[in-house]
Amino acid sequence: MRLDRFICKSTELLRYDAIQLIHSGEVLVNGVVVRNEAVQVHENNEVSLNGQKLAARASRYMLINKPANTLCSNVDGVYPSLFSLIDVERPSELHIAGRLDADTTGLVLITDDGRWTFAITSPSGQCHKVYRVKLAKPIAADACESFLQGIALQGEQELTLPAHLLIITPQEVLLTLTEGKFHQVKRMFAAIGNKVLSLHRESIGAVSADVAAGEWRYLTDVEIRSFGDK
């Protein structure tokens, strides 16, 4: 992680204060003064501040069942931030591993571990995300094959990655994706002449939205390790 983030995660300092200390030459990495806050710190690096060796707090991993009309943001906007529903210390250190639109509901993963987030959100990780989609019109007969072949989205040069569509009723489907382009689900159905009326993310990998809307919990060790190399 970045040096400034490491210092914040090892102390009670805010990011601005951590950067000031770095610029003033009070931070050493492996015994060498480092004045660039963007330098990456790895597990085998020794970081010290004013001669005191630092150790980062353990990373946190949690899920929340996002209700509608909340923002996947650390601050309130037109709607309240999702973090207003989570009572934890230092919420500013946390980020969302795969955002949802304000009107979309369902599973959201929250952490302060950037590498873990990358394993979930990068298409190369092949992490499956399952969405329950309610549509304005009955689904086209050839939609399953179209989604498997990839959909051409407006403004995108490449087709979407293969996606699996399971038809529940003519106007309700389960869609499994391994990528997360901007408004992707809504744009995919718009591209085949349909409209999404409601969208709910049911699962990410082996983790499901198993708490009530607006509720949250910490992930188990098994759930944490199911992503990447944890």
mmCIF file of N, CA, C and O in Angstrom, residues 118-199:
data_model
loop_
_atom_site.group_PDB
_atom_site.id
_atom_site.type_symbol
_atom_site.label_atom_id
_atom_site.label_comp_id
_atom_site.label_asym_id
_atom_site.label_seq_id
_atom_site.Cartn_x
_atom_site.Cartn_y
_atom_site.Cartn_z
ATOM 1 N N PHE A 118 -8.665 -5.588 -5.517
ATOM 2 C CA PHE A 118 -8.259 -5.818 -6.903
ATOM 3 C C PHE A 118 -8.622 -7.233 -7.349
ATOM 4 O O PHE A 118 -9.075 -7.447 -8.478
ATOM 5 N N ALA A 119 -8.456 -8.207 -6.467
ATOM 6 C CA ALA A 119 -8.794 -9.584 -6.805
ATOM 7 C C ALA A 119 -10.276 -9.748 -7.097
ATOM 8 O O ALA A 119 -10.677 -10.602 -7.896
ATOM 9 N N ILE A 120 -11.092 -8.909 -6.483
ATOM 10 C CA ILE A 120 -12.543 -8.983 -6.668
ATOM 11 C C ILE A 120 -12.992 -8.223 -7.906
ATOM 12 O O ILE A 120 -13.842 -8.686 -8.671
ATOM 13 N N THR A 121 -12.419 -7.052 -8.133
ATOM 14 C CA THR A 121 -12.928 -6.154 -9.170
ATOM 15 C C THR A 121 -12.249 -6.308 -10.526
ATOM 16 O O THR A 121 -12.825 -5.936 -11.551
ATOM 17 N N SER A 122 -11.030 -6.845 -10.572
ATOM 18 C CA SER A 122 -10.346 -6.987 -11.851
ATOM 19 C C SER A 122 -10.956 -8.120 -12.667
ATOM 20 O O SER A 122 -11.147 -9.223 -12.156
ATOM 21 N N PRO A 123 -11.273 -7.883 -13.944
ATOM 22 C CA PRO A 123 -11.803 -8.964 -14.792
ATOM 23 C C PRO A 123 -10.886 -10.181 -14.844
ATOM 24 O O PRO A 123 -11.351 -11.311 -14.994
ATOM 25 N N SER A 124 -9.578 -9.958 -14.693
ATOM 26 C CA SER A 124 -8.632 -11.071 -14.739
ATOM 27 C C SER A 124 -8.825 -12.039 -13.575
ATOM 28 O O SER A 124 -8.420 -13.201 -13.646
ATOM 29 N N GLY A 125 -9.449 -11.565 -12.511
ATOM 30 C CA GLY A 125 -9.698 -12.419 -11.357
ATOM 31 C C GLY A 125 -10.852 -13.380 -11.552
ATOM 32 O O GLY A 125 -11.031 -14.311 -10.764
ATOM 33 N N GLN A 126 -11.659 -13.154 -12.607
ATOM 34 C CA GLN A 126 -12.794 -14.031 -12.917
ATOM 35 C C GLN A 126 -13.710 -14.242 -11.710
ATOM 36 O O GLN A 126 -14.198 -15.348 -11.453
ATOM 37 N N CYS A 127 -13.934 -13.161 -10.958
ATOM 38 C CA CYS A 127 -14.811 -13.233 -9.788
ATOM 39 C C CYS A 127 -16.260 -13.035 -10.240
ATOM 40 O O CYS A 127 -16.604 -12.013 -10.829
ATOM 41 N N HIS A 128 -17.099 -14.017 -9.978
ATOM 42 C CA HIS A 128 -18.478 -13.979 -10.454
ATOM 43 C C HIS A 128 -19.357 -13.123 -9.545
ATOM 44 O O HIS A 128 -19.348 -13.292 -8.324
ATOM 45 N N LYS A 129 -20.111 -12.218 -10.188
ATOM 46 C CA LYS A 129 -21.095 -11.416 -9.476
ATOM 47 C C LYS A 129 -22.477 -11.740 -10.052
ATOM 48 O O LYS A 129 -22.664 -11.697 -11.266
ATOM 49 N N VAL A 130 -23.423 -12.077 -9.185
ATOM 50 C CA VAL A 130 -24.756 -12.489 -9.635
ATOM 51 C C VAL A 130 -25.771 -11.400 -9.300
ATOM 52 O O VAL A 130 -25.850 -10.952 -8.148
ATOM 53 N N TYR A 131 -26.530 -11.000 -10.304
ATOM 54 C CA TYR A 131 -27.535 -9.948 -10.168
ATOM 55 C C TYR A 131 -28.919 -10.490 -10.495
ATOM 56 O O TYR A 131 -29.087 -11.214 -11.485
ATOM 57 N N ARG A 132 -29.886 -10.114 -9.676
ATOM 58 C CA ARG A 132 -31.285 -10.402 -9.994
ATOM 59 C C ARG A 132 -31.861 -9.168 -10.682
ATOM 60 O O ARG A 132 -31.820 -8.064 -10.117
ATOM 61 N N VAL A 133 -32.382 -9.361 -11.892
ATOM 62 C CA VAL A 133 -32.802 -8.241 -12.734
ATOM 63 C C VAL A 133 -34.278 -8.385 -13.077
ATOM 64 O O VAL A 133 -34.707 -9.446 -13.563
ATOM 65 N N LYS A 134 -35.052 -7.344 -12.830
ATOM 66 C CA LYS A 134 -36.449 -7.297 -13.263
ATOM 67 C C LYS A 134 -36.537 -6.330 -14.441
ATOM 68 O O LYS A 134 -35.998 -5.222 -14.391
ATOM 69 N N LEU A 135 -37.237 -6.774 -15.492
ATOM 70 C CA LEU A 135 -37.223 -6.080 -16.774
ATOM 71 C C LEU A 135 -38.589 -5.501 -17.135
ATOM 72 O O LEU A 135 -39.636 -5.999 -16.695
ATOM 73 N N ALA A 136 -38.560 -4.491 -17.973
ATOM 74 C CA ALA A 136 -39.801 -3.837 -18.408
ATOM 75 C C ALA A 136 -40.570 -4.688 -19.407
ATOM 76 O O ALA A 136 -41.799 -4.639 -19.470
ATOM 77 N N LYS A 137 -39.851 -5.510 -20.192
ATOM 78 C CA LYS A 137 -40.473 -6.332 -21.232
ATOM 79 C C LYS A 137 -39.969 -7.771 -21.103
ATOM 80 O O LYS A 137 -38.894 -7.995 -20.536
ATOM 81 N N PRO A 138 -40.710 -8.725 -21.652
ATOM 82 C CA PRO A 138 -40.212 -10.106 -21.657
ATOM 83 C C PRO A 138 -38.851 -10.191 -22.352
ATOM 84 O O PRO A 138 -38.605 -9.502 -23.337
ATOM 85 N N ILE A 139 -37.996 -11.037 -21.818
ATOM 86 C CA ILE A 139 -36.650 -11.185 -22.351
ATOM 87 C C ILE A 139 -36.700 -11.821 -23.737
ATOM 88 O O ILE A 139 -37.515 -12.719 -23.990
ATOM 89 N N ALA A 140 -35.853 -11.366 -24.628
ATOM 90 C CA ALA A 140 -35.799 -11.900 -25.995
ATOM 91 C C ALA A 140 -35.360 -13.357 -25.984
ATOM 92 O O ALA A 140 -34.570 -13.785 -25.126
ATOM 93 N N ALA A 141 -35.845 -14.117 -26.928
ATOM 94 C CA ALA A 141 -35.551 -15.549 -26.981
ATOM 95 C C ALA A 141 -34.070 -15.830 -27.152
ATOM 96 O O ALA A 141 -33.553 -16.838 -26.661
ATOM 97 N N ASP A 142 -33.361 -14.954 -27.847
ATOM 98 C CA ASP A 142 -31.932 -15.184 -28.116
ATOM 99 C C ASP A 142 -31.011 -14.447 -27.147
ATOM 100 O O ASP A 142 -29.810 -14.352 -27.376
ATOM 101 N N ALA A 143 -31.566 -13.925 -26.045
ATOM 102 C CA ALA A 143 -30.765 -13.109 -25.129
ATOM 103 C C ALA A 143 -29.650 -13.901 -24.469
ATOM 104 O O ALA A 143 -28.531 -13.404 -24.306
ATOM 105 N N CYS A 144 -29.920 -15.157 -24.089
ATOM 106 C CA CYS A 144 -28.896 -15.957 -23.413
ATOM 107 C C CYS A 144 -27.666 -16.117 -24.291
ATOM 108 O O CYS A 144 -26.530 -15.952 -23.832
ATOM 109 N N GLU A 145 -27.881 -16.420 -25.569
ATOM 110 C CA GLU A 145 -26.767 -16.586 -26.490
ATOM 111 C C GLU A 145 -26.052 -15.259 -26.725
ATOM 112 O O GLU A 145 -24.818 -15.213 -26.793
ATOM 113 N N SER A 146 -26.806 -14.173 -26.836
ATOM 114 C CA SER A 146 -26.206 -12.850 -27.042
ATOM 115 C C SER A 146 -25.287 -12.470 -25.884
ATOM 116 O O SER A 146 -24.180 -11.958 -26.083
ATOM 117 N N PHE A 147 -25.727 -12.754 -24.661
ATOM 118 C CA PHE A 147 -24.915 -12.407 -23.499
ATOM 119 C C PHE A 147 -23.661 -13.276 -23.419
ATOM 120 O O PHE A 147 -22.610 -12.816 -22.978
ATOM 121 N N LEU A 148 -23.776 -14.529 -23.832
ATOM 122 C CA LEU A 148 -22.600 -15.396 -23.855
ATOM 123 C C LEU A 148 -21.579 -14.937 -24.889
ATOM 124 O O LEU A 148 -20.368 -15.037 -24.678
ATOM 125 N N GLN A 149 -22.061 -14.430 -26.022
ATOM 126 C CA GLN A 149 -21.169 -13.975 -27.084
ATOM 127 C C GLN A 149 -20.541 -12.618 -26.767
ATOM 128 O O GLN A 149 -19.483 -12.279 -27.300
ATOM 129 N N GLY A 150 -21.180 -11.842 -25.903
ATOM 130 C CA GLY A 150 -20.708 -10.490 -25.577
ATOM 131 C C GLY A 150 -21.592 -9.448 -26.225
ATOM 132 O O GLY A 150 -22.065 -9.625 -27.350
ATOM 133 N N ILE A 151 -21.837 -8.375 -25.498
ATOM 134 C CA ILE A 151 -22.726 -7.302 -25.951
ATOM 135 C C ILE A 151 -21.906 -6.075 -26.327
ATOM 136 O O ILE A 151 -20.962 -5.704 -25.614
ATOM 137 N N ALA A 152 -22.273 -5.447 -27.436
ATOM 138 C CA ALA A 152 -21.632 -4.195 -27.848
ATOM 139 C C ALA A 152 -22.315 -3.039 -27.118
ATOM 140 O O ALA A 152 -23.495 -2.770 -27.339
ATOM 141 N N LEU A 153 -21.588 -2.384 -26.230
ATOM 142 C CA LEU A 153 -22.124 -1.250 -25.487
ATOM 143 C C LEU A 153 -21.746 0.054 -26.164
ATOM 144 O O LEU A 153 -20.643 0.192 -26.702
ATOM 145 N N GLN A 154 -22.641 1.004 -26.120
ATOM 146 C CA GLN A 154 -22.374 2.309 -26.717
ATOM 147 C C GLN A 154 -21.141 2.939 -26.055
ATOM 148 O O GLN A 154 -21.018 2.984 -24.827
ATOM 149 N N GLY A 155 -20.211 3.404 -26.882
ATOM 150 C CA GLY A 155 -19.014 4.057 -26.387
ATOM 151 C C GLY A 155 -17.887 3.107 -26.036
ATOM 152 O O GLY A 155 -16.814 3.549 -25.616
ATOM 153 N N GLU A 156 -18.104 1.802 -26.187
ATOM 154 C CA GLU A 156 -17.082 0.805 -25.864
ATOM 155 C C GLU A 156 -16.564 0.175 -27.153
ATOM 156 O O GLU A 156 -17.343 -0.175 -28.041
ATOM 157 N N GLN A 157 -15.268 0.016 -27.265
ATOM 158 C CA GLN A 157 -14.677 -0.595 -28.454
ATOM 159 C C GLN A 157 -14.773 -2.113 -28.441
ATOM 160 O O GLN A 157 -14.885 -2.739 -29.501
ATOM 161 N N GLU A 158 -14.736 -2.721 -27.267
ATOM 162 C CA GLU A 158 -14.759 -4.173 -27.161
ATOM 163 C C GLU A 158 -16.097 -4.659 -26.610
ATOM 164 O O GLU A 158 -16.773 -3.948 -25.865
ATOM 165 N N LEU A 159 -16.454 -5.882 -26.998
ATOM 166 C CA LEU A 159 -17.651 -6.499 -26.458
ATOM 167 C C LEU A 159 -17.473 -6.773 -24.965
ATOM 168 O O LEU A 159 -16.356 -6.891 -24.465
ATOM 169 N N THR A 160 -18.579 -6.869 -24.262
ATOM 170 C CA THR A 160 -18.508 -7.298 -22.868
ATOM 171 C C THR A 160 -17.993 -8.732 -22.805
ATOM 172 O O THR A 160 -18.109 -9.497 -23.773
ATOM 173 N N LEU A 161 -17.407 -9.097 -21.679
ATOM 174 C CA LEU A 161 -16.972 -10.472 -21.498
ATOM 175 C C LEU A 161 -18.185 -11.400 -21.447
ATOM 176 O O LEU A 161 -19.307 -10.954 -21.141
ATOM 177 N N PRO A 162 -18.009 -12.678 -21.760
ATOM 178 C CA PRO A 162 -19.143 -13.608 -21.708
ATOM 179 C C PRO A 162 -19.869 -13.535 -20.373
ATOM 180 O O PRO A 162 -19.252 -13.532 -19.309
ATOM 181 N N ALA A 163 -21.197 -13.468 -20.439
ATOM 182 C CA ALA A 163 -22.030 -13.388 -19.245
ATOM 183 C C ALA A 163 -23.108 -14.457 -19.331
ATOM 184 O O ALA A 163 -23.597 -14.777 -20.421
ATOM 185 N N HIS A 164 -23.466 -15.004 -18.187
ATOM 186 C CA HIS A 164 -24.454 -16.087 -18.144
ATOM 187 C C HIS A 164 -25.798 -15.541 -17.688
ATOM 188 O O HIS A 164 -25.894 -14.866 -16.662
ATOM 189 N N LEU A 165 -26.830 -15.863 -18.470
ATOM 190 C CA LEU A 165 -28.178 -15.381 -18.188
ATOM 191 C C LEU A 165 -29.070 -16.576 -17.872
ATOM 192 O O LEU A 165 -29.159 -17.523 -18.660
ATOM 193 N N LEU A 166 -29.711 -16.563 -16.711
ATOM 194 C CA LEU A 166 -30.658 -17.602 -16.313
ATOM 195 C C LEU A 166 -32.042 -16.974 -16.219
ATOM 196 O O LEU A 166 -32.261 -16.050 -15.432
ATOM 197 N N ILE A 167 -32.976 -17.458 -17.017
ATOM 198 C CA ILE A 167 -34.317 -16.883 -17.062
ATOM 199 C C ILE A 167 -35.175 -17.506 -15.960
ATOM 200 O O ILE A 167 -35.377 -18.724 -15.932
ATOM 201 N N ILE A 168 -35.682 -16.674 -15.053
ATOM 202 C CA ILE A 168 -36.555 -17.106 -13.971
ATOM 203 C C ILE A 168 -38.009 -17.028 -14.426
ATOM 204 O O ILE A 168 -38.764 -17.986 -14.308
ATOM 205 N N THR A 169 -38.399 -15.873 -14.925
ATOM 206 C CA THR A 169 -39.692 -15.650 -15.567
ATOM 207 C C THR A 169 -39.418 -14.803 -16.807
ATOM 208 O O THR A 169 -38.292 -14.318 -16.978
ATOM 209 N N PRO A 170 -40.385 -14.602 -17.684
ATOM 210 C CA PRO A 170 -40.118 -13.793 -18.874
ATOM 211 C C PRO A 170 -39.559 -12.402 -18.559
ATOM 212 O O PRO A 170 -38.857 -11.822 -19.393
ATOM 213 N N GLN A 171 -39.842 -11.870 -17.359
ATOM 214 C CA GLN A 171 -39.378 -10.524 -17.037
ATOM 215 C C GLN A 171 -38.502 -10.469 -15.788
ATOM 216 O O GLN A 171 -38.299 -9.402 -15.211
ATOM 217 N N GLU A 172 -37.950 -11.629 -15.399
ATOM 218 C CA GLU A 172 -37.014 -11.669 -14.278
ATOM 219 C C GLU A 172 -35.910 -12.676 -14.589
ATOM 220 O O GLU A 172 -36.188 -13.824 -14.949
ATOM 221 N N VAL A 173 -34.649 -12.229 -14.452
ATOM 222 C CA VAL A 173 -33.512 -13.081 -14.797
ATOM 223 C C VAL A 173 -32.429 -12.946 -13.741
ATOM 224 O O VAL A 173 -32.394 -11.988 -12.975
ATOM 225 N N LEU A 174 -31.533 -13.946 -13.728
ATOM 226 C CA LEU A 174 -30.293 -13.862 -12.963
ATOM 227 C C LEU A 174 -29.159 -13.706 -13.962
ATOM 228 O O LEU A 174 -29.032 -14.494 -14.898
ATOM 229 N N LEU A 175 -28.342 -12.686 -13.762
ATOM 230 C CA LEU A 175 -27.221 -12.394 -14.657
ATOM 231 C C LEU A 175 -25.917 -12.537 -13.882
ATOM 232 O O LEU A 175 -25.749 -11.942 -12.821
ATOM 233 N N THR A 176 -24.983 -13.319 -14.435
ATOM 234 C CA THR A 176 -23.674 -13.509 -13.810
ATOM 235 C C THR A 176 -22.605 -12.852 -14.658
ATOM 236 O O THR A 176 -22.454 -13.176 -15.837
ATOM 237 N N LEU A 177 -21.862 -11.913 -14.048
ATOM 238 C CA LEU A 177 -20.806 -11.172 -14.721
ATOM 239 C C LEU A 177 -19.461 -11.424 -14.055
ATOM 240 O O LEU A 177 -19.401 -11.788 -12.883
ATOM 241 N N THR A 178 -18.389 -11.175 -14.807
ATOM 242 C CA THR A 178 -17.047 -11.217 -14.222
ATOM 243 C C THR A 178 -16.334 -9.880 -14.396
ATOM 244 O O THR A 178 -15.127 -9.785 -14.192
ATOM 245 N N GLU A 179 -17.075 -8.852 -14.785
ATOM 246 C CA GLU A 179 -16.514 -7.513 -14.929
ATOM 247 C C GLU A 179 -17.523 -6.515 -14.394
ATOM 248 O O GLU A 179 -18.646 -6.876 -14.046
ATOM 249 N N GLY A 180 -17.135 -5.246 -14.329
ATOM 250 C CA GLY A 180 -18.030 -4.243 -13.760
ATOM 251 C C GLY A 180 -17.871 -2.894 -14.421
ATOM 252 O O GLY A 180 -17.405 -1.937 -13.805
ATOM 253 N N LYS A 181 -18.259 -2.807 -15.683
ATOM 254 C CA LYS A 181 -18.200 -1.531 -16.386
ATOM 255 C C LYS A 181 -19.258 -0.578 -15.829
ATOM 256 O O LYS A 181 -20.206 -0.996 -15.152
ATOM 257 N N PHE A 182 -19.115 0.694 -16.138
ATOM 258 C CA PHE A 182 -20.038 1.731 -15.675
ATOM 259 C C PHE A 182 -21.465 1.416 -16.131
ATOM 260 O O PHE A 182 -21.726 1.260 -17.323
ATOM 261 N N HIS A 183 -22.397 1.293 -15.175
ATOM 262 C CA HIS A 183 -23.809 0.988 -15.469
ATOM 263 C C HIS A 183 -23.953 -0.223 -16.381
ATOM 264 O O HIS A 183 -24.860 -0.271 -17.224
ATOM 265 N N GLN A 184 -23.080 -1.213 -16.226
ATOM 266 C CA GLN A 184 -23.004 -2.283 -17.219
ATOM 267 C C GLN A 184 -24.306 -3.053 -17.401
ATOM 268 O O GLN A 184 -24.735 -3.289 -18.540
ATOM 269 N N VAL A 185 -24.932 -3.470 -16.312
ATOM 270 C CA VAL A 185 -26.135 -4.294 -16.441
ATOM 271 C C VAL A 185 -27.229 -3.534 -17.183
ATOM 272 O O VAL A 185 -27.844 -4.051 -18.122
ATOM 273 N N LYS A 186 -27.461 -2.307 -16.785
ATOM 274 C CA LYS A 186 -28.497 -1.505 -17.437
ATOM 275 C C LYS A 186 -28.184 -1.281 -18.913
ATOM 276 O O LYS A 186 -29.065 -1.335 -19.771
ATOM 277 N N ARG A 187 -26.915 -1.049 -19.228
ATOM 278 C CA ARG A 187 -26.513 -0.815 -20.614
ATOM 279 C C ARG A 187 -26.611 -2.082 -21.452
ATOM 280 O O ARG A 187 -26.954 -2.023 -22.635
ATOM 281 N N MET A 188 -26.329 -3.230 -20.864
ATOM 282 C CA MET A 188 -26.433 -4.485 -21.607
ATOM 283 C C MET A 188 -27.869 -4.761 -22.018
ATOM 284 O O MET A 188 -28.143 -5.139 -23.170
ATOM 285 N N PHE A 189 -28.792 -4.573 -21.101
ATOM 286 C CA PHE A 189 -30.195 -4.829 -21.453
ATOM 287 C C PHE A 189 -30.740 -3.753 -22.388
ATOM 288 O O PHE A 189 -31.553 -4.053 -23.272
ATOM 289 N N ALA A 190 -30.286 -2.527 -22.236
ATOM 290 C CA ALA A 190 -30.689 -1.479 -23.175
ATOM 291 C C ALA A 190 -30.220 -1.814 -24.582
ATOM 292 O O ALA A 190 -30.915 -1.546 -25.577
ATOM 293 N N ALA A 191 -29.032 -2.434 -24.690
ATOM 294 C CA ALA A 191 -28.466 -2.771 -25.998
ATOM 295 C C ALA A 191 -29.289 -3.828 -26.727
ATOM 296 O O ALA A 191 -29.227 -3.921 -27.958
ATOM 297 N N ILE A 192 -30.054 -4.642 -25.978
ATOM 298 C CA ILE A 192 -30.905 -5.641 -26.634
ATOM 299 C C ILE A 192 -32.370 -5.213 -26.613
ATOM 300 O O ILE A 192 -33.273 -6.031 -26.814
ATOM 301 N N GLY A 193 -32.611 -3.926 -26.369
ATOM 302 C CA GLY A 193 -33.956 -3.372 -26.492
ATOM 303 C C GLY A 193 -34.852 -3.566 -25.290
ATOM 304 O O GLY A 193 -36.083 -3.562 -25.424
ATOM 305 N N ASN A 194 -34.275 -3.704 -24.102
ATOM 306 C CA ASN A 194 -35.071 -3.857 -22.898
ATOM 307 C C ASN A 194 -34.626 -2.824 -21.864
ATOM 308 O O ASN A 194 -33.647 -2.113 -22.062
ATOM 309 N N LYS A 195 -35.350 -2.747 -20.755
ATOM 310 C CA LYS A 195 -35.035 -1.772 -19.716
ATOM 311 C C LYS A 195 -35.077 -2.438 -18.356
ATOM 312 O O LYS A 195 -35.987 -3.218 -18.054
ATOM 313 N N VAL A 196 -34.090 -2.129 -17.523
ATOM 314 C CA VAL A 196 -34.023 -2.665 -16.166
ATOM 315 C C VAL A 196 -34.935 -1.839 -15.256
ATOM 316 O O VAL A 196 -34.775 -0.621 -15.140
ATOM 317 N N LEU A 197 -35.868 -2.519 -14.606
ATOM 318 C CA LEU A 197 -36.746 -1.851 -13.650
ATOM 319 C C LEU A 197 -36.183 -1.892 -12.238
ATOM 320 O O LEU A 197 -36.339 -0.937 -11.477
ATOM 321 N N SER A 198 -35.554 -3.003 -11.891
ATOM 322 C CA SER A 198 -34.907 -3.094 -10.579
ATOM 323 C C SER A 198 -33.721 -4.037 -10.688
ATOM 324 O O SER A 198 -33.710 -4.964 -11.509
ATOM 325 N N LEU A 199 -32.716 -3.772 -9.832
ATOM 326 C CA LEU A 199 -31.462 -4.509 -9.914
ATOM 327 C C LEU A 199 -30.966 -4.781 -8.493
ATOM 328 O O LEU A 199 -30.878 -3.866 -7.673
#
